[in-house]
Amino acid sequence: MDSIKYILPEKDMPTSWYNIQADLPVPLPPYLHPVTKQVIGPGDLAPLFAMELIKQEVSQERFIDIPEEVQKIYRQFRPSPLYRARRLEQALDTPAHIYYKLEDVSPAGSHKPNSAIPQAYYNMKEGIKRLTTETGAGQWGSSLALACNYFDIELKVYMVKVSYNQKPYRRMMMETWGATCVPSPSPDTNSGRAALAADPNNMGSLGLAISEAVEDAMQRDDTHYTLGSVLNHVLMHQTIIGQECQKQMEMAGEYPDVVIACVGGGSNFGGIALPFVYDKLRKDTKTRVLAVEPSSCPSLTKGLYAYDYGDEAGMAPITKMFTLGSHFMPPPVHAGGLRYHGMSPIISHLHKLGIIEARAVNQLATFEAGITFARTEGIISAPETNHAIRAAIDEAIKCRETGEKKVILFNHSGHGYFDMTAYNTYLLGDLSDYEYPAEKVKEAQSFMPQV
Amino acid sequence: MDSIKYILPEKDMPTSWYNIQADLPVPLPPYLHPVTKQVIGPGDLAPLFAMELIKQEVSQERFIDIPEEVQKIYRQFRPSPLYRARRLEQALDTPAHIYYKLEDVSPAGSHKPNSAIPQAYYNMKEGIKRLTTETGAGQWGSSLALACNYFDIELKVYMVKVSYNQKPYRRMMMETWGATCVPSPSPDTNSGRAALAADPNNMGSLGLAISEAVEDAMQRDDTHYTLGSVLNHVLMHQTIIGQECQKQMEMAGEYPDVVIACVGGGSNFGGIALPFVYDKLRKDTKTRVLAVEPSSCPSLTKGLYAYDYGDEAGMAPITKMFTLGSHFMPPPVHAGGLRYHGMSPIISHLHKLGIIEARAVNQLATFEAGITFARTEGIISAPETNHAIRAAIDEAIKCRETGEKKVILFNHSGHGYFDMTAYNTYLLGDLSDYEYPAEKVKEAQSFMPQV
């Protein structure tokens, strides 16, 4: 019993991104200015983002063409393969059919280049010579380093310190592609210096790293800021994943009953899920769409749905989202890409409307799932991806119990080659779970803006 | 100007391996028994290898069918893509066309599973429950760990200590797939204990690790030994690479003037080159076939062509090959997979007959080439692979000078995700070249057998 690979011909690669804003039953709440608390306009965002990306952020067009230059680079590694995990199904003794979309195949090893490449491209077109960004586990930072390299743009990455220490190879990867990477909090910005002054051992958070990258970009005319998740345009760029899956599921002659992905800011989840949400909204399919987050940083399952800052220093726009508070410092789980206090406004909105589901899982259970996957499908997955695998396995086990032949599809967002020390720690029995830090969340939420 | 990917449809994946023994103008010299020095027979090899592999080792059939069960697992990641490196060509300003075959796409990250999978398969078919092997950089060990996992076989890997220390992630990868991995020399075998007694700081060599793995396998009836390179059957399993390339070059409408790969034991070189050597021998093509080795371990360019031991303790068969002496301890270059004192008998034979060429390159020059490749093609390559990239770039630069539009094809044998510390050291300016250790070679060659 061997697993099956579905390869979409290059000519069938989607040539436009899907923008769910065209199909939302209720429009998204607007972004607010972090200082004035007024509704933000394109002019407010112009110092930070390429104008084309600002337009995409608020566009109501259903499909937006992928520029030919971006398609060409996508084709270096896309369409990515879809697999039916028959070895895993057999090991679980489940009647369910489990499919996974393998986004590891990009040179940066995850889905992140799907947005890094267009973001670098649009900035290049608008004459920008330098970009800044933040990164958690380093998947986004390395992807943007790769993309900037293609378009000859200088890049500075603020990497959350706990991940900078846990995953040195990711930093070296960024440097190999010519980028600069510093641990955040860094002494290079006011936000970083303030955090270090308050606590020299501050291990960083995505919220703080965003503050540093935004502050850096505001200082220089030749520099823009980029974000690897959360925002509407980022999720839209990722929808090429789900659109490819729709064609590949058709090749397999099936349609998913459940679509699963892990969520931190929401980009890989949005990427695979939104085209299937379109089917739910427009074609009345009954597919369940499930976001999986770490129980140590459970914004969707335990956060407040409210206007909050996107970053710790309050420089990024205020958005309505599920949030644990911008001052929340998540425990140092290995899934660094899921350590964000908030959640994409689109994903938050869909969750609030009851269109998607959310579930939180513990770190040990995710590594157990990752080992099962490595020993059946042969693939070693990123700790973030292990969250999706955990939920897919749980769904398949339920099917074993009920006898249902459900079709389960999940996004294999990235490989774990840079996370081998986490596996090592797990195999040695030294990895632990973290309790949900309720008190820290309560305190962090007290910093939320009054709007 | 973007690079182009050539995807061979799954149905066109070759279904047999090519065995060059059918086409050699002069037959290979026989293997000798390490103790009796007499020509070795299948019975002598039976305690070590599956009988089907022993048959393949001496077969004169031109094509040997790939078992359906092996093909199924190959199809998890094969056919692998062929790329035309137009970004690299542009950066080098060369009229040459540069193609590379991307073997990184297997879950273990290199070409090694092409032989690991059939070796594990045939041993499983013959009732073997446990395998041993040696590994240098860990590419082979991790590939065999992956393969043993598919066929439910226990595995113990002896990993050359210098690489065990340099590349801990590879060890963790083997463990994630359920294998056991120890540094060689280890206290687990007589050969290992003797080496440690003579020098507790012995950093190991492939020759010594082979001795340990062979000794271990000889002790137990349920255990066989496997080798990831050098032997005829291993090179034959790898010929799926070159056969795919022939079809993909046809898709591109070109035929290579030069075929390039790095050589340690010879497996990835044999894999891409032998089908093109077939064309040379049978169809009189003029393609140059170039093996690239490290100047710190230059068996083909500086070794003796003579009968020598395959391992340090003299337990593996004696073969006629280019050798630096089985006691040669190569400098600790990062290309751990190329640190072998000898060379595949087939490759040695072809070199002696003048059918292939060899070239030695320095470590720093290979990393420089690797950085150029990463910043143009976007791919971070294994230090071994950087040897092939170096030679391909040098050939392309020659074309720039002469104006020739040569077609260059090289084997991209594996990714460098587990070698980021080597890149880091290079980027920091702390990497060095090693002089050819002539005195050490002279001493090592004094241990060669009298036959």
PDB file of C-alpha atoms in Angstrom, chain B residues 38-234:
ATOM      1  CA  GLN B  38      41.653 -15.310  -3.977  1.00  0.00           C
ATOM      2  CA  VAL B  39      38.893 -14.301  -6.401  1.00  0.00           C
ATOM      3  CA  ILE B  40      35.751 -13.918  -4.364  1.00  0.00           C
ATOM      4  CA  GLY B  41      32.560 -15.900  -5.051  1.00  0.00           C
ATOM      5  CA  PRO B  42      28.900 -15.305  -4.180  1.00  0.00           C
ATOM      6  CA  GLY B  43      29.236 -17.594  -1.164  1.00  0.00           C
ATOM      7  CA  ASP B  44      31.916 -15.331   0.337  1.00  0.00           C
ATOM      8  CA  LEU B  45      29.588 -12.349   0.107  1.00  0.00           C
ATOM      9  CA  ALA B  46      26.438 -14.103   1.326  1.00  0.00           C
ATOM     10  CA  PRO B  47      26.968 -13.365   5.045  1.00  0.00           C
ATOM     11  CA  LEU B  48      27.027  -9.656   4.164  1.00  0.00           C
ATOM     12  CA  PHE B  49      24.630  -9.030   1.309  1.00  0.00           C
ATOM     13  CA  ALA B  50      21.235 -10.125   0.006  1.00  0.00           C
ATOM     14  CA  MET B  51      21.697 -12.746  -2.735  1.00  0.00           C
ATOM     15  CA  GLU B  52      19.832 -10.629  -5.291  1.00  0.00           C
ATOM     16  CA  LEU B  53      22.322  -7.798  -4.721  1.00  0.00           C
ATOM     17  CA  ILE B  54      25.263 -10.198  -5.074  1.00  0.00           C
ATOM     18  CA  LYS B  55      23.810 -11.345  -8.412  1.00  0.00           C
ATOM     19  CA  GLN B  56      23.411  -7.743  -9.542  1.00  0.00           C
ATOM     20  CA  GLU B  57      27.002  -7.038  -8.538  1.00  0.00           C
ATOM     21  CA  VAL B  58      28.330  -9.443 -11.196  1.00  0.00           C
ATOM     22  CA  SER B  59      25.447  -9.460 -13.679  1.00  0.00           C
ATOM     23  CA  GLN B  60      26.249  -8.933 -17.358  1.00  0.00           C
ATOM     24  CA  GLU B  61      22.615  -8.119 -18.259  1.00  0.00           C
ATOM     25  CA  ARG B  62      22.298  -4.633 -19.737  1.00  0.00           C
ATOM     26  CA  PHE B  63      18.979  -3.812 -18.048  1.00  0.00           C
ATOM     27  CA  ILE B  64      17.622  -5.143 -14.773  1.00  0.00           C
ATOM     28  CA  ASP B  65      13.946  -4.624 -13.938  1.00  0.00           C
ATOM     29  CA  ILE B  66      13.128  -2.369 -11.013  1.00  0.00           C
ATOM     30  CA  PRO B  67      10.713  -4.336  -8.781  1.00  0.00           C
ATOM     31  CA  GLU B  68       7.198  -2.918  -8.767  1.00  0.00           C
ATOM     32  CA  GLU B  69       7.355  -2.359  -4.977  1.00  0.00           C
ATOM     33  CA  VAL B  70      10.523  -0.265  -5.419  1.00  0.00           C
ATOM     34  CA  GLN B  71       9.011   1.694  -8.301  1.00  0.00           C
ATOM     35  CA  LYS B  72       6.040   2.564  -6.103  1.00  0.00           C
ATOM     36  CA  ILE B  73       8.282   4.143  -3.501  1.00  0.00           C
ATOM     37  CA  TYR B  74      10.432   5.844  -6.155  1.00  0.00           C
ATOM     38  CA  ARG B  75       7.224   7.467  -7.391  1.00  0.00           C
ATOM     39  CA  GLN B  76       6.819   9.257  -4.064  1.00  0.00           C
ATOM     40  CA  PHE B  77       9.519  11.658  -5.289  1.00  0.00           C
ATOM     41  CA  ARG B  78      10.510  10.587  -8.804  1.00  0.00           C
ATOM     42  CA  PRO B  79      10.887  11.469 -11.620  1.00  0.00           C
ATOM     43  CA  SER B  80      12.960  14.309 -10.210  1.00  0.00           C
ATOM     44  CA  PRO B  81      12.949  17.637 -12.074  1.00  0.00           C
ATOM     45  CA  LEU B  82      15.612  18.812 -14.513  1.00  0.00           C
ATOM     46  CA  TYR B  83      16.257  22.551 -14.600  1.00  0.00           C
ATOM     47  CA  ARG B  84      17.915  24.835 -17.080  1.00  0.00           C
ATOM     48  CA  ALA B  85      19.845  27.313 -14.919  1.00  0.00           C
ATOM     49  CA  ARG B  86      19.172  30.454 -16.915  1.00  0.00           C
ATOM     50  CA  ARG B  87      19.653  32.758 -13.944  1.00  0.00           C
ATOM     51  CA  LEU B  88      23.080  31.260 -13.355  1.00  0.00           C
ATOM     52  CA  GLU B  89      23.921  31.476 -17.071  1.00  0.00           C
ATOM     53  CA  GLN B  90      22.938  35.138 -17.046  1.00  0.00           C
ATOM     54  CA  ALA B  91      25.025  35.891 -13.945  1.00  0.00           C
ATOM     55  CA  LEU B  92      28.040  34.204 -15.566  1.00  0.00           C
ATOM     56  CA  ASP B  93      27.359  35.954 -18.870  1.00  0.00           C
ATOM     57  CA  THR B  94      28.032  32.694 -20.665  1.00  0.00           C
ATOM     58  CA  PRO B  95      26.711  31.396 -23.982  1.00  0.00           C
ATOM     59  CA  ALA B  96      26.690  27.897 -22.457  1.00  0.00           C
ATOM     60  CA  HIS B  97      23.431  26.229 -21.490  1.00  0.00           C
ATOM     61  CA  ILE B  98      23.612  24.808 -17.980  1.00  0.00           C
ATOM     62  CA  TYR B  99      21.232  22.063 -16.862  1.00  0.00           C
ATOM     63  CA  TYR B 100      20.982  20.444 -13.450  1.00  0.00           C
ATOM     64  CA  LYS B 101      19.116  17.389 -12.243  1.00  0.00           C
ATOM     65  CA  LEU B 102      17.594  18.077  -8.821  1.00  0.00           C
ATOM     66  CA  GLU B 103      17.964  14.965  -6.677  1.00  0.00           C
ATOM     67  CA  ASP B 104      17.214  16.900  -3.440  1.00  0.00           C
ATOM     68  CA  VAL B 105      13.532  16.117  -3.802  1.00  0.00           C
ATOM     69  CA  SER B 106      13.602  12.808  -1.929  1.00  0.00           C
ATOM     70  CA  PRO B 107      12.546  13.008   1.743  1.00  0.00           C
ATOM     71  CA  ALA B 108      16.173  12.337   2.732  1.00  0.00           C
ATOM     72  CA  GLY B 109      17.329  15.231   0.567  1.00  0.00           C
ATOM     73  CA  SER B 110      19.680  13.488  -1.862  1.00  0.00           C
ATOM     74  CA  HIS B 111      20.037  10.806  -4.556  1.00  0.00           C
ATOM     75  CA  LYS B 112      20.899   8.149  -1.945  1.00  0.00           C
ATOM     76  CA  PRO B 113      17.365   6.692  -1.551  1.00  0.00           C
ATOM     77  CA  ASN B 114      17.609   5.454  -5.169  1.00  0.00           C
ATOM     78  CA  SER B 115      19.806   2.642  -3.854  1.00  0.00           C
ATOM     79  CA  ALA B 116      18.709   2.561  -0.210  1.00  0.00           C
ATOM     80  CA  ILE B 117      15.159   1.594  -1.182  1.00  0.00           C
ATOM     81  CA  PRO B 118      16.040  -1.435  -3.350  1.00  0.00           C
ATOM     82  CA  GLN B 119      18.727  -2.558  -0.906  1.00  0.00           C
ATOM     83  CA  ALA B 120      16.263  -2.515   1.985  1.00  0.00           C
ATOM     84  CA  TYR B 121      13.630  -4.148  -0.238  1.00  0.00           C
ATOM     85  CA  TYR B 122      15.795  -7.113  -1.338  1.00  0.00           C
ATOM     86  CA  ASN B 123      16.986  -7.699   2.225  1.00  0.00           C
ATOM     87  CA  MET B 124      13.385  -7.648   3.480  1.00  0.00           C
ATOM     88  CA  LYS B 125      12.421 -10.153   0.757  1.00  0.00           C
ATOM     89  CA  GLU B 126      15.207 -12.450   1.940  1.00  0.00           C
ATOM     90  CA  GLY B 127      14.017 -12.319   5.558  1.00  0.00           C
ATOM     91  CA  ILE B 128      16.647  -9.975   6.957  1.00  0.00           C
ATOM     92  CA  LYS B 129      15.438  -8.109  10.079  1.00  0.00           C
ATOM     93  CA  ARG B 130      18.387  -5.813  10.728  1.00  0.00           C
ATOM     94  CA  LEU B 131      20.914  -3.863   8.641  1.00  0.00           C
ATOM     95  CA  THR B 132      24.151  -2.042   9.417  1.00  0.00           C
ATOM     96  CA  THR B 133      25.899   0.604   7.408  1.00  0.00           C
ATOM     97  CA  GLU B 134      28.414   3.414   7.570  1.00  0.00           C
ATOM     98  CA  THR B 135      27.791   7.031   6.626  1.00  0.00           C
ATOM     99  CA  GLY B 136      29.972  10.071   6.000  1.00  0.00           C
ATOM    100  CA  ALA B 137      27.982  13.304   5.901  1.00  0.00           C
ATOM    101  CA  GLY B 138      24.897  11.295   6.800  1.00  0.00           C
ATOM    102  CA  GLN B 139      23.177  11.375   3.413  1.00  0.00           C
ATOM    103  CA  TRP B 140      23.419   7.611   3.026  1.00  0.00           C
ATOM    104  CA  GLY B 141      22.629   6.801   6.639  1.00  0.00           C
ATOM    105  CA  SER B 142      19.514   8.949   6.636  1.00  0.00           C
ATOM    106  CA  SER B 143      18.395   7.532   3.284  1.00  0.00           C
ATOM    107  CA  LEU B 144      18.760   3.982   4.539  1.00  0.00           C
ATOM    108  CA  ALA B 145      16.914   4.954   7.737  1.00  0.00           C
ATOM    109  CA  LEU B 146      14.054   6.178   5.551  1.00  0.00           C
ATOM    110  CA  ALA B 147      14.144   3.001   3.439  1.00  0.00           C
ATOM    111  CA  CYS B 148      14.326   0.614   6.422  1.00  0.00           C
ATOM    112  CA  ASN B 149      11.344   2.388   7.851  1.00  0.00           C
ATOM    113  CA  TYR B 150       9.322   1.566   4.715  1.00  0.00           C
ATOM    114  CA  PHE B 151      10.178  -2.150   5.026  1.00  0.00           C
ATOM    115  CA  ASP B 152      10.171  -2.483   8.803  1.00  0.00           C
ATOM    116  CA  ILE B 153      13.890  -3.293   9.183  1.00  0.00           C
ATOM    117  CA  GLU B 154      16.021  -2.313  12.189  1.00  0.00           C
ATOM    118  CA  LEU B 155      19.089  -0.210  11.316  1.00  0.00           C
ATOM    119  CA  LYS B 156      22.361   0.685  13.007  1.00  0.00           C
ATOM    120  CA  VAL B 157      24.462   3.411  11.383  1.00  0.00           C
ATOM    121  CA  TYR B 158      28.153   4.026  12.075  1.00  0.00           C
ATOM    122  CA  MET B 159      28.688   7.707  11.277  1.00  0.00           C
ATOM    123  CA  VAL B 160      32.199   9.102  10.734  1.00  0.00           C
ATOM    124  CA  LYS B 161      32.861  11.072  13.929  1.00  0.00           C
ATOM    125  CA  VAL B 162      33.931  14.320  12.274  1.00  0.00           C
ATOM    126  CA  SER B 163      30.585  14.468  10.440  1.00  0.00           C
ATOM    127  CA  TYR B 164      28.670  13.203  13.480  1.00  0.00           C
ATOM    128  CA  ASN B 165      29.936  16.308  15.260  1.00  0.00           C
ATOM    129  CA  GLN B 166      29.622  18.703  12.295  1.00  0.00           C
ATOM    130  CA  LYS B 167      26.130  17.592  11.263  1.00  0.00           C
ATOM    131  CA  PRO B 168      24.089  16.599  14.332  1.00  0.00           C
ATOM    132  CA  TYR B 169      20.820  17.211  12.470  1.00  0.00           C
ATOM    133  CA  ARG B 170      21.516  14.228  10.197  1.00  0.00           C
ATOM    134  CA  ARG B 171      21.840  11.949  13.206  1.00  0.00           C
ATOM    135  CA  MET B 172      18.574  13.316  14.597  1.00  0.00           C
ATOM    136  CA  MET B 173      16.942  12.687  11.228  1.00  0.00           C
ATOM    137  CA  MET B 174      17.989   9.025  11.305  1.00  0.00           C
ATOM    138  CA  GLU B 175      16.595   8.739  14.825  1.00  0.00           C
ATOM    139  CA  THR B 176      13.341  10.392  13.784  1.00  0.00           C
ATOM    140  CA  TRP B 177      12.966   7.588  11.248  1.00  0.00           C
ATOM    141  CA  GLY B 178      13.695   5.065  13.999  1.00  0.00           C
ATOM    142  CA  ALA B 179      17.348   4.146  13.286  1.00  0.00           C
ATOM    143  CA  THR B 180      20.237   4.021  15.756  1.00  0.00           C
ATOM    144  CA  CYS B 181      23.291   6.124  14.925  1.00  0.00           C
ATOM    145  CA  VAL B 182      26.669   6.058  16.710  1.00  0.00           C
ATOM    146  CA  PRO B 183      29.886   7.976  16.006  1.00  0.00           C
ATOM    147  CA  SER B 184      32.683   5.923  14.429  1.00  0.00           C
ATOM    148  CA  PRO B 185      35.129   4.895  15.804  1.00  0.00           C
ATOM    149  CA  SER B 186      32.721   3.491  18.388  1.00  0.00           C
ATOM    150  CA  PRO B 187      33.302   1.239  21.400  1.00  0.00           C
ATOM    151  CA  ASP B 188      30.764  -1.217  19.895  1.00  0.00           C
ATOM    152  CA  THR B 189      33.162  -3.175  17.628  1.00  0.00           C
ATOM    153  CA  ASN B 190      36.700  -4.556  17.740  1.00  0.00           C
ATOM    154  CA  SER B 191      37.752  -2.249  14.875  1.00  0.00           C
ATOM    155  CA  GLY B 192      36.323   0.748  16.672  1.00  0.00           C
ATOM    156  CA  ARG B 193      37.865  -0.156  20.017  1.00  0.00           C
ATOM    157  CA  ALA B 194      41.273  -0.704  18.388  1.00  0.00           C
ATOM    158  CA  ALA B 195      41.132   2.696  16.691  1.00  0.00           C
ATOM    159  CA  LEU B 196      40.107   4.411  19.923  1.00  0.00           C
ATOM    160  CA  ALA B 197      42.854   2.630  21.846  1.00  0.00           C
ATOM    161  CA  ALA B 198      45.450   3.855  19.346  1.00  0.00           C
ATOM    162  CA  ASP B 199      44.053   7.396  19.335  1.00  0.00           C
ATOM    163  CA  PRO B 200      41.133   8.412  21.553  1.00  0.00           C
ATOM    164  CA  ASN B 201      40.737  11.542  19.401  1.00  0.00           C
ATOM    165  CA  ASN B 202      40.423   9.592  16.144  1.00  0.00           C
ATOM    166  CA  MET B 203      37.845  11.536  14.099  1.00  0.00           C
ATOM    167  CA  GLY B 204      37.042   8.592  11.876  1.00  0.00           C
ATOM    168  CA  SER B 205      36.990   7.858   8.186  1.00  0.00           C
ATOM    169  CA  LEU B 206      34.614   6.083   5.838  1.00  0.00           C
ATOM    170  CA  GLY B 207      37.089   3.199   5.636  1.00  0.00           C
ATOM    171  CA  LEU B 208      36.981   2.705   9.394  1.00  0.00           C
ATOM    172  CA  ALA B 209      33.212   3.098   9.622  1.00  0.00           C
ATOM    173  CA  ILE B 210      32.845   0.406   6.938  1.00  0.00           C
ATOM    174  CA  SER B 211      34.989  -1.928   9.050  1.00  0.00           C
ATOM    175  CA  GLU B 212      32.713  -1.381  12.024  1.00  0.00           C
ATOM    176  CA  ALA B 213      29.497  -1.923  10.062  1.00  0.00           C
ATOM    177  CA  VAL B 214      30.862  -5.058   8.351  1.00  0.00           C
ATOM    178  CA  GLU B 215      32.093  -6.500  11.643  1.00  0.00           C
ATOM    179  CA  ASP B 216      28.721  -5.868  13.276  1.00  0.00           C
ATOM    180  CA  ALA B 217      26.869  -7.603  10.421  1.00  0.00           C
ATOM    181  CA  MET B 218      29.197 -10.618  10.538  1.00  0.00           C
ATOM    182  CA  GLN B 219      28.292 -11.193  14.197  1.00  0.00           C
ATOM    183  CA  ARG B 220      24.586 -11.774  13.671  1.00  0.00           C
ATOM    184  CA  ASP B 221      22.611 -14.104  11.420  1.00  0.00           C
ATOM    185  CA  ASP B 222      19.635 -11.752  11.193  1.00  0.00           C
ATOM    186  CA  THR B 223      21.835  -8.853  10.060  1.00  0.00           C
ATOM    187  CA  HIS B 224      23.238  -7.819   6.694  1.00  0.00           C
ATOM    188  CA  TYR B 225      25.561  -5.007   5.739  1.00  0.00           C
ATOM    189  CA  THR B 226      24.777  -2.344   3.117  1.00  0.00           C
ATOM    190  CA  LEU B 227      26.999   0.109   1.304  1.00  0.00           C
ATOM    191  CA  GLY B 228      25.781   3.425  -0.106  1.00  0.00           C
ATOM    192  CA  SER B 229      28.328   3.776  -2.895  1.00  0.00           C
ATOM    193  CA  VAL B 230      31.383   2.173  -4.548  1.00  0.00           C
ATOM    194  CA  LEU B 231      29.853  -1.212  -5.486  1.00  0.00           C
ATOM    195  CA  ASN B 232      28.475  -2.049  -8.927  1.00  0.00           C
ATOM    196  CA  HIS B 233      24.909  -2.670  -7.781  1.00  0.00           C
ATOM    197  CA  VAL B 234      24.776   0.685  -5.989  1.00  0.00           C
TER     198      VAL B 234
END
